[in-house]
Tab-separated table of C-alpha atoms and ligand atoms in Angstrom:
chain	number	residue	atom	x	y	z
G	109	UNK	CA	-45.711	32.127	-2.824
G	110	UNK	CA	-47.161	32.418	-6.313
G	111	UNK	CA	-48.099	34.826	-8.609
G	112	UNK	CA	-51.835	34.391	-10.669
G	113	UNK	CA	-51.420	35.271	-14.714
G	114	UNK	CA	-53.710	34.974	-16.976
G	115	UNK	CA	-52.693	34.298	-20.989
G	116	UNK	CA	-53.762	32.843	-23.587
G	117	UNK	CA	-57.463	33.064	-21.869
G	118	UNK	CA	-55.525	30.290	-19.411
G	119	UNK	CA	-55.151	31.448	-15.630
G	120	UNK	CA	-52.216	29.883	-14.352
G	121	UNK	CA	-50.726	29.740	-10.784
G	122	UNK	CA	-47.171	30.184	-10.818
G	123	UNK	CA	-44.424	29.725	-8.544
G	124	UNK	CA	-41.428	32.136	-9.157
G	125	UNK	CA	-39.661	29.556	-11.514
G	126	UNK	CA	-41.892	26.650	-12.805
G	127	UNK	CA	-41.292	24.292	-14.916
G	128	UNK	CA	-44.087	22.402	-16.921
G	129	UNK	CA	-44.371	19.385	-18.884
G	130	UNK	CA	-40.360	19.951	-19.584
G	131	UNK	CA	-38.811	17.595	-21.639
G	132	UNK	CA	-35.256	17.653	-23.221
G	133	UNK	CA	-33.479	15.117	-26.071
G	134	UNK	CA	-29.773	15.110	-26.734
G	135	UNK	CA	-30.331	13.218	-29.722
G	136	UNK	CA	-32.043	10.151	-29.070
G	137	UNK	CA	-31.192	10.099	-25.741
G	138	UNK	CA	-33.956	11.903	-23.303
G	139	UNK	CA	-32.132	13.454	-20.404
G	140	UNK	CA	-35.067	15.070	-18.820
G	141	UNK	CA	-38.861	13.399	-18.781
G	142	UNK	CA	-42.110	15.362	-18.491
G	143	UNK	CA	-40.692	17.546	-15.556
G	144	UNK	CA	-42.978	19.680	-13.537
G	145	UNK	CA	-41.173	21.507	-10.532
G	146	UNK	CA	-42.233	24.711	-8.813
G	147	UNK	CA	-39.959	26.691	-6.690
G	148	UNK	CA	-41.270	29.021	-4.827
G	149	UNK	CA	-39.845	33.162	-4.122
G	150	UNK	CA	-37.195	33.227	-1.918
G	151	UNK	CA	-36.664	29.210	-1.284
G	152	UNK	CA	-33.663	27.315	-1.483
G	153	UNK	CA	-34.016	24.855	-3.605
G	154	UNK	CA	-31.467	21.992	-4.227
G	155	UNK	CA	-31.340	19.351	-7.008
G	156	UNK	CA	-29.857	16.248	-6.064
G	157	UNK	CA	-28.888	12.800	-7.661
G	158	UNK	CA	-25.983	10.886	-9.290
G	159	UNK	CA	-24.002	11.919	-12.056
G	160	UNK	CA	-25.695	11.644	-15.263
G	161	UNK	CA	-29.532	12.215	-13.963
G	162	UNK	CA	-30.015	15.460	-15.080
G	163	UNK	CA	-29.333	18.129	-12.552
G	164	UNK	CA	-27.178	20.797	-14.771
G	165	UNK	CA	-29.703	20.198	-17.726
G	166	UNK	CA	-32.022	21.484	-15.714
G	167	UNK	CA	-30.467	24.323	-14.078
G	168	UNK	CA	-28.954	25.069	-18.120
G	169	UNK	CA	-32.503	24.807	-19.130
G	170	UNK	CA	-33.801	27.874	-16.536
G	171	UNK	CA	-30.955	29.354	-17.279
G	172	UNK	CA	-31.793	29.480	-21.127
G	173	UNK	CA	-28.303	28.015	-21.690
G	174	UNK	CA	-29.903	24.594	-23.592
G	175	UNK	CA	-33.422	24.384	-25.096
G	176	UNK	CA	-36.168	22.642	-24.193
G	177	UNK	CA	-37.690	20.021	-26.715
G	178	UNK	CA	-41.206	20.277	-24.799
G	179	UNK	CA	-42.729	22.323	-21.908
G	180	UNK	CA	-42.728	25.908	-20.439
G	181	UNK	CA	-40.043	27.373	-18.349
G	182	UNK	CA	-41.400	30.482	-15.960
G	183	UNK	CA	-39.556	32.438	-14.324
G	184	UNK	CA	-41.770	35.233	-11.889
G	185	UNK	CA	-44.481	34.653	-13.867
G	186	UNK	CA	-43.386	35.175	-17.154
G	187	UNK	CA	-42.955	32.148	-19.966
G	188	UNK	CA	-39.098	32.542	-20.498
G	189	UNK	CA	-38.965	29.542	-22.655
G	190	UNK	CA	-37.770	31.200	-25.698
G	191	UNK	CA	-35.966	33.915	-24.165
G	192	UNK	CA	-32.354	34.914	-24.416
G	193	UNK	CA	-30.282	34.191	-21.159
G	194	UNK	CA	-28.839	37.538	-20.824
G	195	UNK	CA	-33.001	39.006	-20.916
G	196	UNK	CA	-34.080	36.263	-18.141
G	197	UNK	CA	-32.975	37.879	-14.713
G	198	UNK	CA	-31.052	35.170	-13.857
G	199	UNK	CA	-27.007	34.598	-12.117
G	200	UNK	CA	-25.223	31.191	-12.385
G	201	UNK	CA	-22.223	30.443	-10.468
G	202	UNK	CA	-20.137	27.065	-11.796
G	203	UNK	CA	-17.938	25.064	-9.960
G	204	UNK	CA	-15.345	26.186	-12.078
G	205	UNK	CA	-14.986	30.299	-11.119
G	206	UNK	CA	-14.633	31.476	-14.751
G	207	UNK	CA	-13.052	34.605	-13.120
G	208	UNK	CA	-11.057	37.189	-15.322
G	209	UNK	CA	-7.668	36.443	-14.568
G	210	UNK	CA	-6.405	40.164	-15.852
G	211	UNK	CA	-9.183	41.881	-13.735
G	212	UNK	CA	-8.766	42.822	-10.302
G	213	UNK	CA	-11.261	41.630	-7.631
G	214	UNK	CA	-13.309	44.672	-7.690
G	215	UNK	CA	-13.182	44.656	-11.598
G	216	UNK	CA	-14.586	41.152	-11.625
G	217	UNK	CA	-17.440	41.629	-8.987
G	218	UNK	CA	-18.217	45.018	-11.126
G	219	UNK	CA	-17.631	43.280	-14.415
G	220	UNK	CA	-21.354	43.392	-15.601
G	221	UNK	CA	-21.997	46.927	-14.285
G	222	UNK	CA	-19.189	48.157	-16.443
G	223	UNK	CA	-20.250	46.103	-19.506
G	224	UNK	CA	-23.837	48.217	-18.577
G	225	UNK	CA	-21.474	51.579	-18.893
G	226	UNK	CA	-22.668	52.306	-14.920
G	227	UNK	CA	-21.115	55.181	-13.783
G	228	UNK	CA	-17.271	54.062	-12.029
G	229	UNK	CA	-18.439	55.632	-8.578
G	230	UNK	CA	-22.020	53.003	-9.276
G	231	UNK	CA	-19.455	50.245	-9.870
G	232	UNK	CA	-17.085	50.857	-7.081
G	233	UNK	CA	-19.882	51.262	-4.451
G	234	UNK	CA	-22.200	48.876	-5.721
G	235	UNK	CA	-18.419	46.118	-5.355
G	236	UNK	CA	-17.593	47.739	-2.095
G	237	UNK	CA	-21.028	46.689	-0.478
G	238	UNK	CA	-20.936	43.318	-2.447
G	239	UNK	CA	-17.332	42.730	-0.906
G	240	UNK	CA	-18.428	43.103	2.500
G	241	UNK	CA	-21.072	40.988	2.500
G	242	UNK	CA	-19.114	38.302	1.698
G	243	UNK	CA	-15.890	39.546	3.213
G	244	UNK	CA	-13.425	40.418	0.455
G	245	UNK	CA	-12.814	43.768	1.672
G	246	UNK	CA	-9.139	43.251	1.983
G	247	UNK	CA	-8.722	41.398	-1.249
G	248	UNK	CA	-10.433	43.987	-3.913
G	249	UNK	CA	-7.088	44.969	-5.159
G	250	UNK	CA	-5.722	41.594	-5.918
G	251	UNK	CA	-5.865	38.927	-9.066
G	252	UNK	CA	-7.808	35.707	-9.390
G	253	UNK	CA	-4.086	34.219	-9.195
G	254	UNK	CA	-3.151	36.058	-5.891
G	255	UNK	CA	-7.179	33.802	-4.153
G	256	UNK	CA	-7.663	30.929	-2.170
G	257	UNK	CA	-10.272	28.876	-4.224
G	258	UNK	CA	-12.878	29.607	-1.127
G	259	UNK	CA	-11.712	33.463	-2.105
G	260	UNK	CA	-12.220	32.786	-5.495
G	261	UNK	CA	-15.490	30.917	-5.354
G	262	UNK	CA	-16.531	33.699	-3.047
G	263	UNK	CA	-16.023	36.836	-5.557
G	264	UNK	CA	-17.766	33.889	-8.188
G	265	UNK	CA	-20.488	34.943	-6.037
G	266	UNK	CA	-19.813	38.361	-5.529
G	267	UNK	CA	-20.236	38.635	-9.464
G	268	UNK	CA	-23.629	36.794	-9.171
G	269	UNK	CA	-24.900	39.296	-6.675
G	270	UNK	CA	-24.088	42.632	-8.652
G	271	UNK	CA	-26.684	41.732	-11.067
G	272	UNK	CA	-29.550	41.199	-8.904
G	273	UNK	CA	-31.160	38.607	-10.282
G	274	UNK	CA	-34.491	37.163	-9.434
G	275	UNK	CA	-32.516	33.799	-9.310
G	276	UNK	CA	-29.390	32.670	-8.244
G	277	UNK	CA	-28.306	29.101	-9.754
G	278	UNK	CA	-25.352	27.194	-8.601
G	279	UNK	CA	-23.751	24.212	-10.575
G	280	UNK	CA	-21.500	22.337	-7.751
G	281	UNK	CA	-20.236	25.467	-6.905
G	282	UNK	CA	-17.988	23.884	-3.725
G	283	UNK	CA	-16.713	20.427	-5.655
G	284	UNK	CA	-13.237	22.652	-6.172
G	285	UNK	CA	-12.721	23.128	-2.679
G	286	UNK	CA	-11.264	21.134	-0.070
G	287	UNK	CA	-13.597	19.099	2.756
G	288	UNK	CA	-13.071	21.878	5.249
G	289	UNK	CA	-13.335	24.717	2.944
G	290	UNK	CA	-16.912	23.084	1.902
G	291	UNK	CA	-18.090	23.733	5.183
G	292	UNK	CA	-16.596	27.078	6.019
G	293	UNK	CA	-18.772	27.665	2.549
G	294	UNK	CA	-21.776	26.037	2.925
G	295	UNK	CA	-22.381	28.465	6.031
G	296	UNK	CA	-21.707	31.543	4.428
G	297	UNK	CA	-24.138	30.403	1.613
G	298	UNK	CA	-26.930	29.652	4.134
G	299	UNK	CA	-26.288	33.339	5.631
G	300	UNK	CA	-25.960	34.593	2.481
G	301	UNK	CA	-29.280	33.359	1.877
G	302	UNK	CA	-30.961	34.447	5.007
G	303	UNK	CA	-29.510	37.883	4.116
G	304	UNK	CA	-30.547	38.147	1.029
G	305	UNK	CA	-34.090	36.207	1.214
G	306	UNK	CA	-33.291	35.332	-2.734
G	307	UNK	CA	-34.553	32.364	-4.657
G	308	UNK	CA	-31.226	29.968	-5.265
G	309	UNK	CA	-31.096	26.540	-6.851
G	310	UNK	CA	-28.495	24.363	-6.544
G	311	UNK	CA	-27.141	21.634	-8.058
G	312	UNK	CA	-25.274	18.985	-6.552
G	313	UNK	CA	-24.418	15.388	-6.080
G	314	UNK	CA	-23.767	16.006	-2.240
G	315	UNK	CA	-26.000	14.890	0.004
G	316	UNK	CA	-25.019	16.108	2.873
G	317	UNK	CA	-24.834	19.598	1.080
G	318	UNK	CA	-28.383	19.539	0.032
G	319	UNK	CA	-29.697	18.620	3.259
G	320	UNK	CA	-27.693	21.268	5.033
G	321	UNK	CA	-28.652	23.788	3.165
G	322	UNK	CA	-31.741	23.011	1.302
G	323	UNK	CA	-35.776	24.160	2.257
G	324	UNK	CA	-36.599	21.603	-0.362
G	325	UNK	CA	-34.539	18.909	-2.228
G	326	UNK	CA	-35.910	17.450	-5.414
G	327	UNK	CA	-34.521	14.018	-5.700
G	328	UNK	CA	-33.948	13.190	-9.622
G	329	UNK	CA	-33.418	9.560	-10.573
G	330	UNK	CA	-32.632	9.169	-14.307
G	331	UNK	CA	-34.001	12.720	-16.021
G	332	UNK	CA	-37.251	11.708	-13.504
G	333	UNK	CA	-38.201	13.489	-9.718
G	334	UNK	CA	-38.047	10.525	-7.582
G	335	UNK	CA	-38.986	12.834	-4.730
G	336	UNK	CA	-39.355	16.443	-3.415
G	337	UNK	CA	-38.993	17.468	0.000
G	338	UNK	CA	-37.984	19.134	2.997
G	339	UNK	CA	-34.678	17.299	3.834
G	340	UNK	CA	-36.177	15.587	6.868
G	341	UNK	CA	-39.062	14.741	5.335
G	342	UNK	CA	-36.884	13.016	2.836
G	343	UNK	CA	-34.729	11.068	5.558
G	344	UNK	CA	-37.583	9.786	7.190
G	345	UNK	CA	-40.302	9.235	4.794
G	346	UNK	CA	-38.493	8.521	1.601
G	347	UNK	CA	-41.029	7.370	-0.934
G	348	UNK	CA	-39.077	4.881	-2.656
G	349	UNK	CA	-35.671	2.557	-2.179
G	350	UNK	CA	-33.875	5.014	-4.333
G	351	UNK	CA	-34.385	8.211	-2.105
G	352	UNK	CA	-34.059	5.930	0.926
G	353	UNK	CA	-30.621	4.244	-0.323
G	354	UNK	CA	-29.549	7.923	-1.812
G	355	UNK	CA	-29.864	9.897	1.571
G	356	UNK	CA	-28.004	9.125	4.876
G	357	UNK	CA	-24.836	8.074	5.597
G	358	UNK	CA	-24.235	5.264	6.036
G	359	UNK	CA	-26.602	3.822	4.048
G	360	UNK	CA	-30.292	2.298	5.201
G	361	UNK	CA	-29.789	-1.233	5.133
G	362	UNK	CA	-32.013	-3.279	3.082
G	363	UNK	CA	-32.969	-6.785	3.424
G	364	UNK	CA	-35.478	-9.014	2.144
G	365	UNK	CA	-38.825	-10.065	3.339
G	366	UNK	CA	-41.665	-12.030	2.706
G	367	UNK	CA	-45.133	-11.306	4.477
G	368	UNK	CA	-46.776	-13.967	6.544
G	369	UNK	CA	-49.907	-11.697	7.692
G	370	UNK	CA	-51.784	-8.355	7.163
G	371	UNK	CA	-54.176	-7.071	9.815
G	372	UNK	CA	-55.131	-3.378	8.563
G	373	UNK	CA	-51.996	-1.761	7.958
G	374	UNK	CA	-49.829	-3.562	10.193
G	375	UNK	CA	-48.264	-6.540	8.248
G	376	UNK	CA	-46.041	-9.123	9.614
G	377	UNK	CA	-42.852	-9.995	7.972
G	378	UNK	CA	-40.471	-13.043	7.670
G	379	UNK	CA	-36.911	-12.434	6.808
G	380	UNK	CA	-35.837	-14.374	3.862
G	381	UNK	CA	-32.576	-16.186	2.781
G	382	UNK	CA	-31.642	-18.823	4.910
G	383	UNK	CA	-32.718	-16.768	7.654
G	384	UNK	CA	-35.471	-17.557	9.882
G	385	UNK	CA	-36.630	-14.273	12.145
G	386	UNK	CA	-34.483	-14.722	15.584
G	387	UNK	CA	-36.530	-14.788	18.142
G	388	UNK	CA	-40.691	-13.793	16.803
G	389	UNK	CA	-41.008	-11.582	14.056
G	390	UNK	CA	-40.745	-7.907	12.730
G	391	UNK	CA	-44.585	-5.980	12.488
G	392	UNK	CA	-44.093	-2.809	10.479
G	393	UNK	CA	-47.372	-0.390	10.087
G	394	UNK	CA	-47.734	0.170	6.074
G	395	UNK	CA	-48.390	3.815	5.190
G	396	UNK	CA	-51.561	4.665	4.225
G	397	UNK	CA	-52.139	3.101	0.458
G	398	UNK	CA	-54.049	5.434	-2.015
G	399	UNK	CA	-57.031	3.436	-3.508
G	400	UNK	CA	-56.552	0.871	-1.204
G	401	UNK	CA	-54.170	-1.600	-3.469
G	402	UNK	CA	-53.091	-4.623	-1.288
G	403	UNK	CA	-49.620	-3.964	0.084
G	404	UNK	CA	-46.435	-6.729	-1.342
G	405	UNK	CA	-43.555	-5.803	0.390
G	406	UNK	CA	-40.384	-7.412	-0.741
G	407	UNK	CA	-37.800	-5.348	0.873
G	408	UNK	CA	-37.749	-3.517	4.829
G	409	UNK	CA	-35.335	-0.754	4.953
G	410	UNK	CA	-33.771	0.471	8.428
G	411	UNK	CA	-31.127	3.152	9.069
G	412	UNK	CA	-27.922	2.170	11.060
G	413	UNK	CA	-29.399	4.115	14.184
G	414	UNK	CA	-32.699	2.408	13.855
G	415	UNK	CA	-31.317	-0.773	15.366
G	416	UNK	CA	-29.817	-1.794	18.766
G	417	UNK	CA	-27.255	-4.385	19.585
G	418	UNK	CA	-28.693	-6.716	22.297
G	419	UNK	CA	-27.434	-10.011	23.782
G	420	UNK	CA	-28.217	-12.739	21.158
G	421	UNK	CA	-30.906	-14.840	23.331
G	422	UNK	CA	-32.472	-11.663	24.557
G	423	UNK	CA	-36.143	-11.645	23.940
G	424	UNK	CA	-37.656	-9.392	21.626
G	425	UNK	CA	-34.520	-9.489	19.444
G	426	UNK	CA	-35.071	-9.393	15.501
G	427	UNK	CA	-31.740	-11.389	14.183
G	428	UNK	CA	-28.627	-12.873	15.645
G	429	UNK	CA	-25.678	-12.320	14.015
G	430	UNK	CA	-21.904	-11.650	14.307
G	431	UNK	CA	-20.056	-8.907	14.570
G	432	UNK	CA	-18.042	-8.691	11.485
G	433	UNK	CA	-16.002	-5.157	12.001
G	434	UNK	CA	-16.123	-2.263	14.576
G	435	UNK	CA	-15.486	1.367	13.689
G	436	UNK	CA	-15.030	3.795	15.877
G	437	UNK	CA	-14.940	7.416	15.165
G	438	UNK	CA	-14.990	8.988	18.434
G	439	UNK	CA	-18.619	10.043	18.692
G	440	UNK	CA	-19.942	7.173	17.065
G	441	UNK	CA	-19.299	3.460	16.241
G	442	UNK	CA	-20.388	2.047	13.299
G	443	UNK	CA	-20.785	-1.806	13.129
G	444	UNK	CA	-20.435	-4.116	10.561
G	445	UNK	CA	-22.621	-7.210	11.314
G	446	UNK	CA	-23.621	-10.277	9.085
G	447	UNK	CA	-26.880	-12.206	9.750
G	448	UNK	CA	-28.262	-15.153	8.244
G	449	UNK	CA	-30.607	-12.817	6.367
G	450	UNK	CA	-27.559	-11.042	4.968
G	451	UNK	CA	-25.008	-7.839	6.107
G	452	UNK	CA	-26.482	-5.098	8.250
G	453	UNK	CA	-24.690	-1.623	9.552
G	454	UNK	CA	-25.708	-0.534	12.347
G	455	UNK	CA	-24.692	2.558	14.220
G	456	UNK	CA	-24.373	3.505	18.423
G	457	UNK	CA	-22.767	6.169	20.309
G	458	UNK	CA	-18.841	6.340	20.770
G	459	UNK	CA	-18.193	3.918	23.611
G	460	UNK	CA	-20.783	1.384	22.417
G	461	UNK	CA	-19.491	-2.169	24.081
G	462	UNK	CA	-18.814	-4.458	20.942
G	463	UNK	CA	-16.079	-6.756	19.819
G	464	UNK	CA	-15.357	-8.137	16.441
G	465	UNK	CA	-16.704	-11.817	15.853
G	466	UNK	CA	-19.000	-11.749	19.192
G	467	UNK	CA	-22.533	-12.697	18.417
G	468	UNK	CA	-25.067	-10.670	18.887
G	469	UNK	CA	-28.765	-9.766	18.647
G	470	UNK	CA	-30.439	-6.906	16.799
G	471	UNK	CA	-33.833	-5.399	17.527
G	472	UNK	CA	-34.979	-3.263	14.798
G	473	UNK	CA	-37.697	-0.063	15.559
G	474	UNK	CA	-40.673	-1.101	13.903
G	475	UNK	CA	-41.825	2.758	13.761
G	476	UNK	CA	-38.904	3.719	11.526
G	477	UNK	CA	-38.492	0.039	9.068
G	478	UNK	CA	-39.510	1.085	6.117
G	479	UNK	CA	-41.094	-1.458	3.276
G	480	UNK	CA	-40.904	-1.500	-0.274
G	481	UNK	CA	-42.563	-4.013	-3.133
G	482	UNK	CA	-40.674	-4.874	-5.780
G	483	UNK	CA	-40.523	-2.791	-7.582
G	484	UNK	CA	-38.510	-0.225	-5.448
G	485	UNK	CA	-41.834	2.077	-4.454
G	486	UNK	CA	-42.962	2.421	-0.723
G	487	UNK	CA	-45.629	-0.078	0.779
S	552	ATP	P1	-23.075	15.412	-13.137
S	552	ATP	O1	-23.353	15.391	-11.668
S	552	ATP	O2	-22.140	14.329	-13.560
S	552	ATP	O3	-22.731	16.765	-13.669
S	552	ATP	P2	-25.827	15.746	-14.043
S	552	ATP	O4	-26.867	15.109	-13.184
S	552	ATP	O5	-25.654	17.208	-13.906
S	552	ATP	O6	-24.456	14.976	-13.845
S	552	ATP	P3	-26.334	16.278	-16.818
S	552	ATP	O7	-25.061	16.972	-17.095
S	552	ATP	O8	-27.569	17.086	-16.702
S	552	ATP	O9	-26.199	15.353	-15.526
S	552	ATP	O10	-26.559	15.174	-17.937
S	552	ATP	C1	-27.716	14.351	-17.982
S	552	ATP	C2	-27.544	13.310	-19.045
S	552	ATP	O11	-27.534	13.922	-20.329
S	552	ATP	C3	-26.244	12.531	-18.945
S	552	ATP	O12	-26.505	11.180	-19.225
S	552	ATP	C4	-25.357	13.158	-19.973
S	552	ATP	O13	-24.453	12.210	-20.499
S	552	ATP	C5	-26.341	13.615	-21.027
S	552	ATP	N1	-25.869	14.844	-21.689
S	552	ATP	C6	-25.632	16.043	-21.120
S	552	ATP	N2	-25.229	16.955	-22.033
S	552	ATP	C7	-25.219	16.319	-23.232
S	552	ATP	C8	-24.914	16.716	-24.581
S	552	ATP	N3	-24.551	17.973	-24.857
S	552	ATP	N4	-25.026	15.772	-25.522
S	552	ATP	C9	-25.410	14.513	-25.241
S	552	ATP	N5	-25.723	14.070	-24.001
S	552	ATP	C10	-25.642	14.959	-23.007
């Protein structure tokens, strides 16, 4: 969805926050690079990537909470970019709850209504429906002290909401709360966003969190997008070895090759290190190459349920190897295997019939081996 604006004699097309050409310095380091990211009304949008590669700047940047050293921030159309936080429409929940600890529930969700001088009765109805929605009904009369941190994080929210903003924005708003509480969390956030059909982004470092809950992740590697994304789109077409290493669990297992013959798009691959391919050798189709630049791929990636044990003389199979360690976690075992062309993981259903130091054989799927050159970027 975007809205059309015309300034400056310039016609834009504008998602309902942009960003453009944003840059942003802390000194001489540069956090953020040239970012251009459009989220559209009503999506939710997450921002994902290791510590340090930029995720809160850029939420603090929408939010007008840091300035930008280059670009445009938008928010519905309008250039926000030197506008005061309070003026942009916009509600941020932390992972810490900042809650008033003196204030009762229904004084903190109504906090900014009051600071507005609404009417009490405004306030009081405007907390009541805000309550039920996310079911603190039965807590409005207590303290922050007297919460759970799920109840907590919850009237967090609840505070958010009052405002009606045009934007929600969530800094790791779950990393307080315990592994089950995350979950019970997560849900109500998805509902809440179904319910409320608002535009959210959300920062985390949780994969697993962004793909649950996310229409579109941007991937950021290093202040730069490595990718953006539905989440499965991500999983199975990752563009480069960083998305592909940062999403799934466990990890895609990479392992290097070097090509012996191209025919069209299909290239055949050798498996290097002091391995020799165990019985034939692996074809993987290359995706489609802009411009036509000749495909190098140095690397295949595979995910651990991309590749089936086998017996080890079995025709067709990829690699030998050994079983090195078998985990098994009811629904699923996870195997630990080492091959002359180095470790692989490689994952079957819960009563999958391996033993440790047994040799096996592995055939990888062609359709889902990914390639990469060297320098990390898909072939
Ligand atoms: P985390 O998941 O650990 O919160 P993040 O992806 O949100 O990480 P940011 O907080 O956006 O990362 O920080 C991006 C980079 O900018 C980091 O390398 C950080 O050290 C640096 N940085 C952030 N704030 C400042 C500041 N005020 N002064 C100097 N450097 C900063």
């Amino acid at each position: 969805m975007q809205t059309r604006i015309t300034g400056h004699g310039q016609e834009l097309d504008l998602q309902h926050v942009e960003m453009r050409a944003v840059s942003k310095r802390y000194g001489e380091f540069t956090a953020i690079t040239n970012l251009n990211l459009g989220i559209g009304k009503g999506e939710f949008c997450a921002l994902l990537g290791p510590s340090g590669c930029g995720k809160s700047t850029i939420l603090r940047m929408i939010a007008g909470l840091e300035p930008v050293n280059a670009g445009s921030v938008f928010i519905n159309g309008v250039n926000v970019t030197k506008l005061h936080p309070a003026k942009r429409r916009i509600a941020m929940v932390f992972q810490s709850y900042a809650l008033y600890p003196h204030l009762t529930v229904r004084q903190n969700i109504a906090f900014s209504l009051s600071v507005a001088g609404a009417p009490r009765e405004v306030q009081a109805k405007r907390a009541d429906e805000i309550a039920a929605l996310l079911q603190l009904g039965h807590l409005m009369d207590r303290k922050p002290a007297q919460l759970s941190g799920g109840q907590r994080q919850r009237v967090a929210i609840g505070r958010a909401l009052v405002r009606e903003p045009e934007v929600f924005l969530f800094d790791e708003p779950l990393s307080n709360l315990d592994a089950m509480l995350r979950v019970q969390m997560r849900i109500e956030l998805a509902k809440l966003h179904k319910t409320l059909g608002a535009t959210m982004i959300y920062v985390t470092h949780d994969q697993v969190e962004a793909m649950t809950l996310a229409d579109r992740i941007v991937v950021l590697d290093r202040g730069v997008v490595a990718q953006v994304g539905a989440p499965l789109e991500l999983y199975a077409k990752p563009d480069n070895k960083f998305v592909a290493s940062f999403i799934g669990s466990p990890t895609m297992n990479f392992l290097a090759v070097t090509p012996r013959s191209v025919a069209g798009r299909d290239i055949t691959l050798a498996f290097d290190a002091a391995g020799q391919p165990a019985s034939g050798s692996l074809t993987v189709r290359a995706r489609s190459v802009p411009g036509g630049a000749s495909p190098t791929p140095a690397e295949i990636g595979i995910r651990p349920e991309h590749i089936a044990i086998t017996d080890p003389g079995k025709a067709g199979a990829h690699l030998t190897g050994h079983v090195q360690l078998v985990e098994r976690l009811g629904n699923l075992t996870i195997v630990y295997v080492s091959t002359p062309a180095g470790q692989l993981v490689v994952e079957g259903g819960g009563e999958l019939a391996v033993r440790t130091g047994e040799p096996i054989g592995l055939m990888l799927d062609p359709a889902r081996t990914h390639m990469f050159d060297k320098n990390g970027s898909v072939v």
